[in-house]
XYZ file of C-alpha atoms in Angstrom:
778
model
C 16.523 -38.540 -37.172
C 18.142 -37.883 -33.927
C 17.102 -34.564 -33.873
C 13.971 -36.100 -35.432
C 13.436 -37.710 -31.616
C 14.422 -35.166 -29.692
C 12.280 -33.229 -31.252
C 9.014 -35.295 -30.289
C 9.905 -36.159 -27.325
C 10.127 -32.340 -26.201
C 6.397 -31.847 -28.354
C 4.246 -35.216 -27.333
C 4.850 -35.466 -22.876
C 3.119 -32.783 -20.800
C 6.621 -32.102 -18.165
C 5.229 -30.539 -14.852
C 7.597 -29.843 -11.910
C 6.659 -29.864 -8.058
C 9.026 -26.818 -6.183
C 7.037 -28.602 -2.907
C 4.487 -29.809 -0.885
C 2.580 -32.433 1.103
C 2.721 -35.356 -1.319
C 6.383 -36.500 -1.460
C 7.925 -33.413 -0.442
C 11.341 -34.032 0.073
C 12.258 -36.446 -3.462
C 10.453 -33.177 -4.483
C 12.215 -30.749 -3.332
C 15.382 -32.907 -4.599
C 14.184 -32.301 -7.826
C 13.459 -28.948 -8.126
C 17.001 -27.742 -6.286
C 18.638 -29.956 -9.237
C 17.141 -28.930 -11.893
C 17.405 -25.105 -10.703
C 20.997 -25.766 -9.989
C 21.231 -27.071 -14.045
C 19.338 -24.735 -14.895
C 22.019 -21.621 -13.567
C 24.683 -23.602 -15.821
C 23.347 -24.661 -18.586
C 22.586 -20.542 -19.700
C 25.457 -19.629 -17.907
C 27.664 -22.241 -20.449
C 25.226 -21.805 -23.332
C 24.615 -17.718 -23.316
C 20.340 -18.295 -23.515
C 18.598 -15.770 -21.468
C 14.963 -16.951 -20.637
C 12.055 -14.445 -21.574
C 9.233 -14.335 -18.686
C 6.605 -13.049 -21.386
C 4.173 -15.955 -20.766
C 3.644 -20.116 -20.912
C 4.228 -22.471 -22.987
C 1.481 -25.068 -23.412
C 1.517 -28.709 -22.491
C -0.020 -29.685 -25.707
C 1.604 -31.562 -28.281
C 3.178 -29.627 -31.263
C 5.408 -29.502 -33.923
C 8.875 -28.633 -33.131
C 10.067 -25.447 -33.660
C 12.883 -23.216 -32.890
C 13.703 -22.723 -29.374
C 12.609 -18.926 -29.437
C 9.601 -20.463 -29.219
C 10.425 -21.881 -25.903
C 11.542 -18.509 -24.385
C 14.356 -19.245 -25.253
C 16.535 -16.359 -26.620
C 20.386 -17.150 -27.355
C 21.801 -13.384 -26.400
C 22.877 -11.736 -29.275
C 26.624 -11.340 -28.668
C 26.935 -7.995 -31.177
C 25.367 -5.888 -27.988
C 29.356 -6.118 -26.524
C 31.015 -5.884 -29.505
C 32.824 -2.722 -30.814
C 30.577 -1.180 -33.867
C 27.680 -3.051 -33.368
C 24.258 -1.832 -33.777
C 22.139 -0.571 -31.180
C 18.901 1.225 -30.646
C 17.305 2.363 -27.503
C 14.071 -0.066 -27.317
C 17.105 -3.139 -27.216
C 18.951 -0.661 -24.733
C 16.060 -0.584 -22.204
C 14.995 -4.188 -22.955
C 19.163 -4.990 -22.409
C 18.733 -3.475 -19.027
C 15.078 -4.252 -17.749
C 14.377 -7.838 -18.797
C 15.147 -10.126 -15.424
C 18.003 -12.165 -16.006
C 18.810 -16.009 -15.080
C 20.863 -17.309 -12.714
C 20.108 -14.273 -11.133
C 17.607 -14.974 -8.599
C 13.627 -14.902 -9.339
C 12.500 -10.906 -9.285
C 10.245 -10.652 -6.184
C 7.207 -8.807 -7.771
C 3.703 -9.322 -8.700
C 3.916 -9.401 -11.871
C 6.572 -12.214 -13.947
C 7.786 -13.780 -11.394
C 5.163 -17.291 -11.672
C 5.646 -17.434 -15.823
C 9.627 -17.411 -15.433
C 9.104 -19.691 -12.946
C 7.446 -22.238 -14.196
C 9.442 -21.893 -17.905
C 12.399 -22.958 -16.373
C 11.232 -26.006 -14.947
C 9.330 -26.354 -18.455
C 12.263 -25.971 -20.010
C 14.466 -27.759 -17.576
C 12.001 -31.000 -17.680
C 12.169 -31.100 -21.446
C 16.256 -30.888 -21.463
C 16.159 -33.908 -18.963
C 13.497 -36.025 -20.686
C 15.503 -35.824 -23.658
C 18.545 -37.254 -21.934
C 16.953 -40.225 -20.663
C 15.254 -40.096 -23.829
C 18.223 -40.528 -26.424
C 20.625 -42.409 -24.125
C 23.387 -40.601 -25.830
C 26.680 -39.216 -25.378
C 29.363 -40.090 -23.047
C 29.024 -39.437 -19.861
C 32.541 -38.051 -19.280
C 31.979 -35.361 -21.916
C 28.686 -34.606 -19.806
C 29.102 -31.918 -16.583
C 28.558 -33.204 -13.377
C 25.059 -31.336 -12.401
C 23.882 -33.036 -15.071
C 25.096 -35.635 -14.147
C 22.877 -35.626 -11.023
C 19.495 -34.086 -13.089
C 19.701 -37.922 -15.086
C 19.020 -39.536 -11.404
C 16.441 -37.156 -10.645
C 12.907 -38.892 -11.339
C 10.294 -38.246 -13.087
C 7.034 -38.690 -11.606
C 2.532 -38.544 -12.966
C 2.300 -34.983 -14.311
C 0.943 -32.873 -11.871
C -0.393 -29.691 -12.229
C 2.901 -26.712 -10.899
C 2.709 -25.072 -7.615
C 2.249 -21.999 -9.795
C -0.664 -22.035 -11.615
C -2.597 -23.591 -8.551
C -5.200 -21.727 -6.220
C -4.636 -20.847 -3.344
C -6.435 -23.479 -1.348
C -5.192 -26.172 -3.967
C -1.806 -25.529 -3.411
C -2.212 -27.202 0.636
C 1.578 -27.358 2.290
C 3.585 -25.290 -0.851
C 6.261 -23.243 0.045
C 6.598 -20.476 -2.767
C 9.185 -18.545 -3.094
C 7.121 -16.196 -1.347
C 7.255 -14.588 2.462
C 4.395 -15.010 4.135
C 3.562 -13.031 7.215
C 4.436 -16.159 9.337
C 7.709 -15.523 8.951
C 6.721 -11.735 11.413
C 6.019 -14.169 13.945
C 2.601 -13.785 15.825
C 1.384 -14.807 18.829
C 1.571 -17.618 20.504
C -1.114 -17.901 23.070
C -5.419 -16.584 22.871
C -4.695 -13.980 25.653
C -1.099 -12.277 24.414
C -2.207 -9.623 22.764
C -5.246 -8.512 24.738
C -2.892 -8.109 27.932
C -0.312 -7.099 26.193
C -2.556 -4.273 24.673
C -4.047 -3.653 28.213
C -0.472 -3.197 29.918
C 1.197 -0.663 27.495
C -2.344 1.203 27.919
C -2.384 0.478 32.097
C 1.240 2.515 32.594
C 3.119 5.035 35.422
C -0.323 7.419 34.302
C -2.560 6.053 35.666
C -1.230 5.934 39.181
C 0.822 9.769 38.863
C -0.872 11.379 36.472
C -5.010 10.712 36.927
C -5.422 10.970 40.360
C -3.889 14.666 40.118
C -5.708 15.687 37.388
C -8.573 14.587 38.542
C -8.956 16.024 41.571
C -7.370 19.646 39.987
C -10.239 19.958 38.297
C -12.807 19.271 39.800
C -13.162 15.680 41.960
C -15.841 13.728 40.618
C -16.525 16.164 38.250
C -13.525 15.536 36.232
C -15.034 11.583 35.138
C -17.741 13.576 32.607
C -15.183 14.896 30.746
C -13.129 12.122 31.004
C -16.267 9.227 29.883
C -17.150 12.005 26.827
C -13.151 12.335 25.478
C -12.919 8.191 25.493
C -15.810 7.873 23.753
C -15.379 10.412 21.494
C -11.601 10.084 21.010
C -10.193 7.808 22.590
C -11.569 4.676 22.003
C -12.529 4.867 17.592
C -8.542 6.181 17.660
C -8.449 2.969 19.658
C -9.755 0.416 17.232
C -9.061 2.292 14.348
C -5.188 1.479 14.555
C -5.500 -1.560 15.675
C -7.776 -2.135 12.406
C -4.854 -0.839 10.545
C -1.970 -2.829 11.817
C -4.546 -6.525 12.014
C -5.421 -6.076 8.326
C -2.222 -5.189 6.723
C -0.121 -7.419 9.569
C 2.607 -4.427 9.149
C 4.816 -2.125 11.692
C 3.901 1.615 11.552
C 5.814 2.058 8.395
C 5.030 -0.308 6.166
C 1.666 0.265 6.546
C 1.928 2.840 5.051
C 1.288 1.213 1.722
C -2.590 2.235 2.072
C -0.853 5.321 0.993
C 2.338 5.918 0.232
C 2.290 9.696 0.324
C 2.329 10.096 4.312
C 4.364 7.400 4.820
C 6.378 9.882 6.520
C 4.355 10.013 9.022
C 5.136 6.353 9.752
C 8.942 7.954 10.085
C 7.704 10.835 12.326
C 6.202 8.188 14.633
C 8.890 6.069 15.159
C 10.891 9.467 15.639
C 8.274 10.338 18.924
C 8.022 6.631 20.375
C 12.164 6.889 19.943
C 12.694 9.363 22.076
C 10.136 8.664 24.349
C 11.467 4.617 25.107
C 15.205 6.634 25.460
C 13.880 8.671 28.472
C 11.289 6.165 29.672
C 13.489 3.724 30.557
C 15.408 6.023 32.914
C 11.934 6.309 34.774
C 12.111 2.601 35.496
C 16.040 2.804 36.785
C 14.282 5.050 39.178
C 12.267 2.645 40.249
C 14.887 0.179 40.258
C 17.188 2.208 42.486
C 14.128 2.414 45.024
C 13.155 -1.085 44.967
C 16.572 -2.081 46.203
C 16.610 0.084 48.266
C 13.381 -0.488 49.958
C 15.376 -4.186 50.674
C 16.734 -2.983 54.325
C 14.930 -3.188 57.664
C 14.647 0.999 57.942
C 13.759 2.732 54.690
C 16.606 5.369 54.226
C 14.392 8.546 53.168
C 12.692 7.726 56.523
C 15.442 9.263 58.391
C 17.572 12.394 58.915
C 21.524 12.707 59.153
C 22.603 11.081 56.627
C 25.090 12.562 54.702
C 23.120 14.241 52.301
C 20.436 15.659 54.942
C 20.740 19.079 54.897
C 20.020 21.502 57.845
C 16.698 22.461 56.832
C 15.657 18.301 56.852
C 12.897 17.807 59.349
C 11.251 14.447 60.442
C 7.660 15.312 59.622
C 6.681 12.396 61.298
C 5.433 13.041 64.925
C 5.972 16.542 64.646
C 2.119 17.718 66.127
C 2.277 19.358 69.638
C 0.071 17.945 72.228
C -2.392 20.641 70.954
C -2.697 19.184 67.637
C -0.678 22.612 66.438
C 2.189 22.353 63.559
C 5.868 23.590 64.435
C 6.067 27.325 62.925
C 8.520 26.622 61.106
C 7.492 23.732 59.216
C 6.903 25.202 56.036
C 10.364 26.148 55.515
C 11.223 22.849 56.039
C 12.386 20.004 53.840
C 11.368 16.194 54.476
C 13.216 13.222 54.073
C 12.043 11.863 51.148
C 12.408 14.956 49.676
C 15.923 15.229 49.959
C 16.780 11.838 49.324
C 15.315 12.029 45.737
C 16.797 15.460 45.039
C 20.720 15.110 47.088
C 20.931 11.087 46.724
C 19.190 10.050 44.046
C 19.930 12.401 41.643
C 22.995 14.458 43.395
C 20.891 17.657 41.733
C 23.248 19.755 43.364
C 26.092 18.946 41.312
C 24.988 20.440 38.113
C 24.778 24.604 37.491
C 21.765 23.703 34.492
C 20.348 21.619 31.890
C 24.091 22.930 30.573
C 26.709 21.576 32.502
C 24.619 18.325 33.319
C 27.789 17.539 35.682
C 28.888 13.658 36.215
C 27.491 10.548 35.637
C 25.726 8.877 38.692
C 27.525 5.157 38.962
C 24.937 3.438 40.781
C 22.109 5.881 37.849
C 24.493 4.464 35.175
C 24.128 0.760 36.572
C 20.405 0.739 37.341
C 19.452 1.673 33.384
C 21.712 -1.186 31.932
C 20.010 -3.324 33.914
C 16.548 -1.718 33.114
C 18.038 -2.252 29.366
C 18.731 -5.695 29.987
C 15.655 -6.277 31.569
C 14.137 -5.043 28.687
C 16.047 -7.027 25.394
C 15.424 -10.428 27.093
C 11.956 -9.954 27.333
C 11.419 -8.496 23.837
C 14.320 -11.098 22.263
C 11.706 -13.710 20.524
C 9.353 -10.497 19.860
C 5.699 -10.825 20.766
C 6.281 -14.796 21.541
C 8.676 -13.484 24.477
C 6.707 -10.545 25.067
C 3.529 -12.012 24.660
C 4.490 -14.725 27.909
C 6.361 -11.605 30.307
C 2.600 -9.794 29.899
C 1.424 -12.463 31.510
C 2.916 -11.666 35.195
C 3.293 -7.537 34.764
C -0.088 -7.120 32.858
C -1.810 -8.868 35.900
C 0.280 -8.769 39.131
C 0.362 -4.721 38.930
C -3.539 -5.177 40.152
C -2.774 -7.355 42.098
C -0.570 -5.060 44.549
C -2.986 -2.629 44.030
C -5.437 -4.125 45.173
C -3.703 -5.077 48.521
C -2.455 -1.350 48.328
C -6.536 0.201 48.095
C -7.591 -2.611 50.583
C -4.394 -1.014 53.020
C -5.229 2.255 52.427
C -8.936 2.371 52.973
C -8.270 0.865 55.954
C -6.155 4.063 57.476
C -6.615 6.468 59.522
C -7.538 9.564 57.794
C -8.357 7.766 54.644
C -11.562 8.487 54.123
C -10.542 12.471 54.013
C -8.490 11.891 50.986
C -10.855 9.926 49.046
C -13.325 12.277 49.868
C -11.500 15.186 48.352
C -10.838 12.762 45.584
C -13.919 12.363 44.466
C -16.076 15.316 45.812
C -17.985 17.374 42.759
C -17.758 20.575 41.634
C -19.165 20.611 38.716
C -18.577 24.494 38.388
C -15.054 23.735 36.753
C -17.213 21.550 33.606
C -17.504 25.481 32.593
C -13.730 25.778 32.215
C -12.047 24.649 29.078
C -9.488 23.680 30.460
C -11.298 21.145 31.686
C -12.448 19.580 28.910
C -8.707 20.096 27.883
C -6.846 17.896 30.026
C -9.514 15.505 30.068
C -9.050 14.335 26.580
C -5.360 14.587 27.103
C -5.146 12.464 30.040
C -7.348 9.463 27.306
C -5.033 10.375 24.685
C -1.872 10.057 26.478
C -3.220 7.497 28.997
C -4.091 4.570 25.355
C -0.826 5.363 24.095
C -3.146 6.258 20.323
C -0.042 6.985 17.520
C 2.991 5.636 19.247
C 2.615 2.815 17.262
C 2.183 0.130 19.889
C -0.935 -0.649 19.319
C -0.812 -0.606 15.460
C 2.767 -3.727 15.922
C 0.676 -5.057 18.063
C -2.188 -5.716 15.838
C -0.219 -6.345 13.505
C 1.190 -10.052 14.876
C -3.236 -10.634 15.060
C -4.264 -13.773 13.285
C -7.045 -11.746 10.798
C -10.251 -12.236 12.505
C -9.162 -11.900 15.574
C -12.561 -9.737 17.125
C -10.579 -6.432 17.792
C -13.706 -4.508 18.164
C -13.826 -6.586 21.288
C -11.029 -6.357 22.226
C -10.945 -2.577 22.397
C -14.396 -1.691 24.767
C -12.235 -4.047 26.530
C -8.956 -2.633 27.135
C -10.097 0.971 26.715
C -12.942 0.763 29.478
C -10.597 -1.101 31.183
C -7.541 1.875 31.460
C -10.413 4.267 32.626
C -11.410 1.723 35.985
C -7.783 1.129 36.408
C -7.414 4.919 36.796
C -9.832 5.083 39.160
C -9.421 3.184 41.191
C -5.305 3.485 41.094
C -7.289 7.294 42.520
C -8.858 5.972 45.506
C -5.362 3.774 46.708
C -2.973 7.160 45.932
C -5.362 8.796 47.884
C -6.354 6.983 51.083
C -2.889 7.112 51.686
C -2.595 10.763 50.617
C -5.249 11.068 52.983
C -3.299 9.386 56.167
C 0.014 11.402 55.196
C -2.479 14.667 55.475
C -4.020 13.804 58.589
C -0.432 12.628 61.024
C 0.934 15.891 59.106
C -2.074 18.395 60.031
C -2.489 19.570 56.429
C -4.837 19.309 54.062
C -5.021 16.991 51.515
C -4.000 19.481 48.620
C -0.372 20.049 50.611
C 0.568 16.839 50.285
C -0.548 15.870 47.188
C 1.973 16.105 43.962
C 2.138 14.662 40.492
C 4.401 12.940 38.225
C 7.310 11.721 39.995
C 7.036 14.291 42.865
C 4.761 11.949 43.929
C 5.928 8.861 42.832
C 8.902 8.965 44.790
C 8.686 11.849 47.603
C 4.942 11.959 48.656
C 4.402 8.328 48.236
C 7.536 6.850 49.962
C 7.193 9.147 52.926
C 3.593 7.916 53.553
C 5.122 4.492 53.779
C 7.742 5.489 56.510
C 4.226 6.124 57.726
C 3.247 2.548 58.005
C 3.658 -0.598 60.071
C 6.659 -3.403 58.196
C 7.342 -0.142 55.768
C 9.981 -1.785 53.317
C 7.729 -4.222 52.414
C 4.886 -1.905 51.929
C 7.817 0.386 49.342
C 9.094 -2.563 47.617
C 5.410 -3.873 46.675
C 4.498 -0.491 45.348
C 7.655 0.036 43.539
C 7.882 -2.686 42.033
C 3.981 -1.991 40.796
C 5.874 0.854 39.297
C 7.897 -1.591 37.470
C 6.024 -4.048 35.936
C 3.153 -1.004 35.003
C 6.698 0.896 33.160
C 8.100 -2.720 31.564
C 4.762 -3.169 29.404
C 5.166 0.205 28.942
C 8.331 -0.035 27.931
C 8.405 -3.589 25.529
C 5.814 -2.029 23.273
C 7.858 1.333 22.104
C 11.128 -1.253 21.493
C 8.697 -3.705 19.625
C 7.597 -0.956 17.598
C 10.507 0.589 16.766
C 12.617 -3.100 15.809
C 8.779 -4.236 13.793
C 8.548 -1.152 11.179
C 12.133 -1.714 10.434
C 12.543 -5.184 9.653
C 9.296 -4.717 7.908
C 10.770 -2.572 5.858
C 14.540 -4.622 5.283
C 12.546 -8.160 5.949
C 15.090 -9.909 3.712
C 18.008 -8.962 5.751
C 17.494 -8.215 9.422
C 14.550 -9.996 9.866
C 16.533 -13.459 10.471
C 18.834 -11.387 13.286
C 16.145 -9.979 14.435
C 17.590 -10.978 18.111
C 20.707 -9.122 17.068
C 18.781 -6.000 15.749
C 16.893 -5.698 19.227
C 19.784 -5.853 21.089
C 21.901 -3.330 18.651
C 18.737 -0.980 19.048
C 19.181 -1.731 23.067
C 22.273 -0.891 22.948
C 22.068 3.001 21.286
C 19.274 3.789 23.066
C 21.636 3.112 26.577
C 24.102 5.314 25.254
C 21.869 7.831 23.880
C 19.789 7.398 27.888
C 24.021 8.170 29.690
C 23.744 12.312 29.603
C 19.997 11.079 31.904
C 22.136 9.426 34.637
C 24.554 12.469 35.038
C 23.811 15.209 38.405
C 21.962 17.110 35.734
C 20.059 14.235 33.773
C 16.201 15.911 35.076
C 16.531 18.549 33.930
C 16.938 16.061 30.382
C 14.267 14.531 30.988
C 11.904 16.873 31.855
C 13.347 18.733 28.349
C 12.136 15.657 26.550
C 9.030 14.178 28.558
C 7.767 18.602 28.090
C 9.127 17.985 24.562
C 9.245 14.516 22.676
C 5.497 13.856 22.336
C 3.767 16.685 22.763
C 2.150 18.651 19.255
C 4.563 16.571 17.518
C 2.245 13.637 18.384
C -1.189 15.069 17.499
C 0.194 15.776 14.149
C 0.978 12.412 13.341
C -2.225 11.463 14.406
C -4.337 13.604 13.516
C -2.424 12.790 9.571
C -3.173 9.693 10.146
C -6.838 9.375 10.235
C -7.386 12.006 8.466
C -5.144 10.154 5.542
C -7.174 7.212 6.844
C -10.950 7.928 6.072
C -10.492 10.959 3.743
C -7.591 9.972 1.482
C -8.108 5.938 1.097
C -11.204 6.320 1.705
C -14.348 6.182 4.576
C -16.260 3.818 2.488
C -13.094 1.692 1.857
C -11.531 1.195 5.332
C -15.089 0.074 6.903
C -15.474 -2.231 3.869
C -12.085 -3.932 4.977
C -12.864 -4.124 8.099
C -15.917 -6.028 6.780
C -14.009 -8.439 5.106
C -11.972 -8.880 8.482
C -14.541 -8.682 11.151
C -17.932 -9.761 8.844
C -19.119 -6.619 9.681
C -18.616 -2.505 9.129
C -17.672 -0.437 11.753
C -21.105 1.720 12.558
C -22.681 5.099 12.356
C -20.766 5.652 15.669
C -17.319 5.245 14.653
C -17.908 6.729 10.854
C -18.852 9.946 12.865
C -16.352 10.088 15.289
C -13.063 9.553 12.521
C -14.758 12.068 9.765
C -15.325 14.783 12.559
C -15.183 14.563 16.151
C -12.119 12.877 16.689
C -10.459 15.221 13.637
C -11.646 18.126 15.150
C -10.689 17.146 18.923
C -7.634 17.068 17.926
C -7.189 20.098 16.094
C -8.961 21.855 19.340
C -6.471 19.939 21.563
C -3.297 21.213 19.910
C -4.308 24.928 19.251
C -4.689 25.159 23.016
C -1.080 23.556 23.496
C 0.208 25.921 21.078
C -1.448 29.244 23.012
C -0.905 28.411 26.424
C 2.359 27.053 26.471
C 4.420 27.095 29.180
C 8.541 27.717 29.187
C 9.292 24.230 30.889
C 10.282 24.388 34.615
C 11.368 22.140 37.204
C 10.893 23.028 40.827
C 12.327 27.014 41.125
C 14.670 25.953 38.210
C 13.212 27.850 34.431
C 14.881 26.484 31.169
C 17.911 29.318 29.351
C 16.333 30.014 25.688
C 18.231 27.488 23.830
C 16.930 24.781 25.599
C 13.520 25.861 24.829
C 14.233 26.387 21.520
C 16.101 22.741 21.229
C 12.511 21.073 22.501
C 10.286 23.107 20.306
C 12.916 22.217 17.244
C 12.226 18.794 18.981
C 8.470 18.322 18.375
C 8.774 20.452 14.878
C 11.010 17.988 14.039
C 8.320 15.257 14.011
C 5.980 17.499 12.063
C 8.315 17.920 9.813
C 8.970 14.212 8.617
C 5.056 14.457 7.225
C 5.790 17.210 4.588
C 9.717 15.694 3.462
C 8.191 12.202 3.190
C 5.677 13.279 0.728
C 8.368 15.093 -1.021
C 10.457 11.918 -1.960
C 6.869 10.409 -2.508
C 5.881 12.830 -5.103
C 10.146 12.501 -6.486
C 9.439 9.004 -7.318
C 6.419 9.358 -10.093
C 6.328 10.804 -13.310
C 4.385 13.068 -15.120
C 2.578 16.434 -13.445
C 2.194 17.500 -10.589
C -1.332 16.426 -9.992
C -0.902 13.280 -11.810
C 2.473 12.594 -9.281
C 0.505 12.895 -5.886
C -2.565 10.784 -7.520
C 0.038 8.376 -8.577
C 1.239 9.014 -4.477
C -2.221 8.790 -2.318
C -2.880 5.288 -4.215
C -2.575 2.681 -2.844
C 0.542 0.380 -3.857
C -0.735 -2.581 -5.997
C 0.727 -5.435 -2.994
C -1.742 -3.571 -0.151
C -4.349 -5.579 2.088
C -4.255 -8.679 3.300
C -0.313 -10.310 4.223
C -1.992 -13.563 3.430
C -3.430 -14.733 0.057
C -6.160 -17.101 1.857
C -7.378 -13.485 3.575
C -7.940 -11.793 0.361
C -10.724 -11.829 -1.158
C -13.222 -9.293 -3.163
C -10.622 -6.479 -4.591
C -7.337 -8.154 -3.065
C -7.846 -11.292 -4.659
C -4.748 -12.770 -6.143
C -2.689 -9.035 -5.465
C 0.820 -11.050 -3.377
C 3.767 -11.577 -5.537
C 4.048 -14.758 -7.063
C 0.194 -14.773 -7.848
C -1.220 -15.787 -11.225
C -4.018 -13.956 -12.082
C -4.712 -11.421 -14.012
C -7.017 -10.204 -11.774
C -5.121 -7.052 -9.874
C -3.647 -6.084 -12.844
C -7.285 -5.132 -14.430
C -8.926 -4.606 -10.589
C -5.967 -1.725 -10.660
C -6.678 -0.477 -13.639
C -10.575 -0.459 -14.056
C -9.912 1.214 -10.722
C -7.529 4.090 -10.585
C -7.936 4.649 -14.443
C -4.079 3.197 -15.239
C -0.629 1.888 -13.872
C 2.187 3.410 -12.116
C 4.838 5.250 -14.061
C 7.244 2.133 -13.128
C 4.510 -0.871 -14.571
C 4.115 1.905 -17.380
C 7.716 1.218 -18.200
C 7.218 -2.180 -17.618
C 4.268 -2.791 -19.692
C 5.411 -0.591 -22.563
C 8.787 -2.646 -22.524
C 7.003 -5.781 -22.397
C 4.983 -4.594 -25.673
C 8.557 -3.702 -27.740
C 9.371 -7.337 -27.345
C 6.317 -8.720 -28.933
C 6.341 -6.723 -31.277
C 10.061 -7.842 -32.402
C 9.177 -10.943 -31.694
C 6.520 -10.905 -34.130
C 8.846 -9.149 -37.225
C 11.269 -11.977 -36.563
C 8.796 -14.222 -37.148
């Protein structure tokens, strides 16, 4: 009779347990915790094994053996000597999920296992409460706790609800919210502006403009912006926002090309090492400007030589320059080379010399600033950019107003913008314009993709793309006015043509412009403003580099690194600081030039070409446009499709071929790098390229079948590719997240691609064998 009563309880009452939710969440979580703990102890002691095959119906049914409730007693014969074993049993024993192991994070079987476990323990709990038999002392301690769990009115299990019905239910699934998101509406836009508008806008664009036709250079510049810059910018933002994944995990879109993400990380890591050294130089000059007299204003210091000559006021009464002026050196140039770099202490790149303690401390300070700003990810860096992305425009405006009011300023501006249209017939001008667009927008470094991955799913990145790209171009043009107005004043004071004082790169920022500051009233004030502007411009880009690395790695290992993201960020900063110590030596500038010339040269172009072809050709331009339509509400037009399919890859390929044909060995001043250094630089660039075929090889080896079948399987999107939140998954992406109960994604995947991956085929085959064996037993 007792057995009949127990069977009646099991068969007649409907049971379900709410894991968590908005209604009575605390009590529900407590009951769920008790049930799960009791399940673990119960199955360990009783030797049962849970089969997540299918859900048990909650309708009244006759009492059946435990096997029909998805319970099967573990066969001890497998552990006994001489026991009979079959291949099917071995595979089943190896692949079958077991309790009390955590429910596996998989797209299939998880929900059924968890619901079956809840139903099982609910029935056990009901049997205990209904029978009221047995001594309490004979029951396990956790079973006592189970008696106190209150059963409420029957409700639908959470895992059987639709996403809209679940409300605030917190399933055992990691959503994109765990990564963090932008906390303000302008965080993303300002971060992108700060990332794109960097040091290159100040010290590279003006020089490239006046050497390639002046105002005529703007024609190929804006044309390349339309062909190459805007489309690639929008493509990278779309990839990041649609998937909410970093540069590595985003290649769920086509695992065959995951090596491109690894190459992207290698490039951005090398760039971050030397880029922060440039910020350290800026900090050095910033502190040196906090004096009444700038230290590079006069000769007579211990670092000056006999060739040092104060060029200010060096003209005679008739305006003629001394004959030996061309054989002299300005105080600012000797301050940079002999005091800041102390390059005379090194005989070349092979003998860097001693570490400069002042540069070492400045580099340490630069890394500390970067770490503090990215300590909490985009939540902290997104607030810092409100200052670092806007304040440079205020300083640039002040320098522009001061520059155009100087005597001789129009001379420099005229030299900067006078169009020389005959330069447009040279292919070099078009290549230089494309290179300026390519590097100034930061396409291919992963920063844009990383920033977009923290957006909401429907953020209007189409509008943001035009705001950032056009704003970057306008900023470069304004920076040219601010720079050349001062250079025009400087050339008039020295009585030399503008082209003799104009330089690019570090020579402009640390030699020419500081020398021009000494000719202005209140020179320390203007010098401080200029270097503070360079500091804020550089920090924004460095934030993006570090956030790209941290996000990419934590997205690959979310369960280990995401809770300790701050610690991991600190370890990355420490490691890069130690690797950058060679740049603080006497010959550190040689290593910086080598890194600058090769780390992000042809390797970066190969990565961007691979990304463009993989998305548009392998994944498919129609699918990609469909994804953008799901995200933004409209499909990209003919302009973007034509650029993605033909114009952008062709332009990048032309840039790659041009850079190989016009290859020139690295040099710094009169120093020529040895052959082994050139070979090291070439290998540095080739390493990022070789990671792409290496990633393909790994992806192919993970599959099964013939070579063609492996290539097909590795190139298909992963089962969980798509928006990170289930509420944003529509169409073919409906319920494809881990924990979803809908069979639709599996059917869609099979109908779309004609089959499953090798791992999924194995799992389906084992399930089929288990079902056949169960039918034969019954």
